[in-house]
Amino acid sequence: MTINKKLALLWLPIVLLLSINLNTKAETIETIEYKNYIISPRFPQEIKPELMRNTPIRERGGTFNGHTDWYIDWQYQTRQETGACRIHNIQTKVHVIHTLPALSKNVTDVQTITVFNKFNNALTKHEKNHGNNGLFAAREIDKAISEIQPQQDCRYISRMINDIGNAIVQKYIFADSEYDRVTQNGLSEGAVIY
């Protein structure tokens, strides 16, 4: 084998790497926030009334002990290059907000703390599963956008990306609703207090 052939074989992987569109790098930025509302039951029997009185979560005609919201935003840039529009600098952000109860530091009754902690651990797990739906949605959107092939028209790509993103968000909104239906809003997972 001649030196020129050896050099050509050494450069082939480098040329192949350079031919890949490195500008299509995708990035998912995830932030998770916890908001607590404080309750001050003196005895285990006061936990439920305290939850109902102090919860800020009131929607669909009901009052809830815990709640999770997630918000997704996708951003990207397009560039027209020799008859093709390419996507680059993809960034998908997801912000998850869990709203959960917390005991006041003034609560000292051991039985009250034990009962609340058992309930709150189950509620927190339930709400984290809702948050996971938002995280999964953002990751799926990010991956889907990064896999879009160059198109002739940048406006077409923008419509395509928004249609894909919105469809994925709707899929996970449905997953959240289905999860609540199957678990009866966490009841079957122990996220209930009597």
mmCIF file of C-alpha atoms in Angstrom, residues 66-154:
data_model
loop_
_atom_site.group_PDB
_atom_site.id
_atom_site.type_symbol
_atom_site.label_atom_id
_atom_site.label_comp_id
_atom_site.label_asym_id
_atom_site.label_seq_id
_atom_site.Cartn_x
_atom_site.Cartn_y
_atom_site.Cartn_z
ATOM 1 C CA GLY A 66 -51.219 18.495 44.632
ATOM 2 C CA HIS A 67 -50.764 19.596 41.055
ATOM 3 C CA THR A 68 -48.146 19.643 38.321
ATOM 4 C CA ASP A 69 -47.891 22.033 35.403
ATOM 5 C CA TRP A 70 -45.369 21.712 32.613
ATOM 6 C CA TYR A 71 -44.580 24.205 29.892
ATOM 7 C CA ILE A 72 -42.603 23.457 26.745
ATOM 8 C CA ASP A 73 -41.014 25.911 24.360
ATOM 9 C CA TRP A 74 -39.030 24.922 21.285
ATOM 10 C CA GLN A 75 -36.709 27.246 19.444
ATOM 11 C CA TYR A 76 -34.565 26.748 16.386
ATOM 12 C CA GLN A 77 -33.034 28.620 13.528
ATOM 13 C CA THR A 78 -33.291 27.894 9.849
ATOM 14 C CA ARG A 79 -30.828 28.676 7.130
ATOM 15 C CA GLN A 80 -31.401 28.569 3.386
ATOM 16 C CA GLU A 81 -28.437 26.881 1.701
ATOM 17 C CA THR A 82 -28.221 26.040 -2.004
ATOM 18 C CA GLY A 83 -31.834 25.088 -2.592
ATOM 19 C CA ALA A 84 -32.456 23.569 0.838
ATOM 20 C CA CYS A 85 -33.538 24.970 4.163
ATOM 21 C CA ARG A 86 -31.710 23.452 7.123
ATOM 22 C CA ILE A 87 -32.502 23.569 10.824
ATOM 23 C CA HIS A 88 -29.814 24.376 13.357
ATOM 24 C CA ASN A 89 -29.418 25.561 16.955
ATOM 25 C CA ILE A 90 -32.388 23.546 18.213
ATOM 26 C CA GLN A 91 -33.268 24.175 21.845
ATOM 27 C CA THR A 92 -36.256 22.727 23.654
ATOM 28 C CA LYS A 93 -37.050 24.016 27.129
ATOM 29 C CA VAL A 94 -39.381 22.394 29.609
ATOM 30 C CA HIS A 95 -40.342 23.919 32.944
ATOM 31 C CA VAL A 96 -42.099 21.621 35.425
ATOM 32 C CA ILE A 97 -43.829 23.114 38.478
ATOM 33 C CA HIS A 98 -45.005 20.837 41.286
ATOM 34 C CA THR A 99 -47.368 22.347 43.865
ATOM 35 C CA LEU A 100 -47.487 20.234 47.023
ATOM 36 C CA PRO A 101 -48.385 20.594 50.695
ATOM 37 C CA ALA A 102 -45.816 20.861 53.485
ATOM 38 C CA LEU A 103 -46.189 20.712 57.230
ATOM 39 C CA SER A 104 -45.549 23.811 59.288
ATOM 40 C CA LYS A 105 -42.474 23.578 61.498
ATOM 41 C CA ASN A 106 -44.859 24.075 64.419
ATOM 42 C CA VAL A 107 -46.395 20.614 63.884
ATOM 43 C CA THR A 108 -44.877 18.355 66.538
ATOM 44 C CA ASP A 109 -47.351 15.493 66.968
ATOM 45 C CA VAL A 110 -45.472 12.355 65.838
ATOM 46 C CA GLN A 111 -48.586 10.536 64.600
ATOM 47 C CA THR A 112 -49.668 13.573 62.561
ATOM 48 C CA ILE A 113 -46.218 13.829 60.992
ATOM 49 C CA THR A 114 -46.165 10.086 60.206
ATOM 50 C CA VAL A 115 -49.635 10.079 58.604
ATOM 51 C CA PHE A 116 -48.883 13.227 56.602
ATOM 52 C CA ASN A 117 -45.503 11.950 55.385
ATOM 53 C CA LYS A 118 -46.995 8.663 54.147
ATOM 54 C CA PHE A 119 -49.690 10.549 52.241
ATOM 55 C CA ASN A 120 -47.337 13.253 50.959
ATOM 56 C CA ASN A 121 -44.748 10.735 49.702
ATOM 57 C CA ALA A 122 -47.428 9.048 47.587
ATOM 58 C CA LEU A 123 -48.758 12.416 46.385
ATOM 59 C CA THR A 124 -45.262 13.611 45.484
ATOM 60 C CA LYS A 125 -44.565 10.410 43.526
ATOM 61 C CA HIS A 126 -47.865 10.844 41.660
ATOM 62 C CA GLU A 127 -47.080 14.457 40.774
ATOM 63 C CA LYS A 128 -43.535 13.591 39.691
ATOM 64 C CA ASN A 129 -45.036 11.095 37.237
ATOM 65 C CA HIS A 130 -47.072 13.957 35.763
ATOM 66 C CA GLY A 131 -43.866 15.980 35.545
ATOM 67 C CA ASN A 132 -42.197 13.084 33.737
ATOM 68 C CA ASN A 133 -44.814 13.398 31.004
ATOM 69 C CA GLY A 134 -43.645 16.958 30.407
ATOM 70 C CA LEU A 135 -39.986 15.883 30.398
ATOM 71 C CA PHE A 136 -40.694 13.016 27.985
ATOM 72 C CA ALA A 137 -42.665 15.350 25.711
ATOM 73 C CA ALA A 138 -39.822 17.875 25.551
ATOM 74 C CA ARG A 139 -37.252 15.188 24.786
ATOM 75 C CA GLU A 140 -39.465 13.712 22.085
ATOM 76 C CA ILE A 141 -39.990 17.135 20.497
ATOM 77 C CA ASP A 142 -36.271 17.839 20.579
ATOM 78 C CA LYS A 143 -35.483 14.500 18.940
ATOM 79 C CA ALA A 144 -38.216 14.900 16.308
ATOM 80 C CA ILE A 145 -37.025 18.369 15.313
ATOM 81 C CA SER A 146 -33.417 17.214 15.065
ATOM 82 C CA GLU A 147 -34.453 14.402 12.707
ATOM 83 C CA ILE A 148 -36.248 16.651 10.192
ATOM 84 C CA GLN A 149 -34.488 16.508 6.872
ATOM 85 C CA PRO A 150 -33.701 19.679 4.906
ATOM 86 C CA GLN A 151 -36.656 20.992 2.907
ATOM 87 C CA GLN A 152 -36.939 23.436 0.031
ATOM 88 C CA ASP A 153 -38.842 26.054 1.972
ATOM 89 C CA CYS A 154 -38.068 27.397 5.466
#
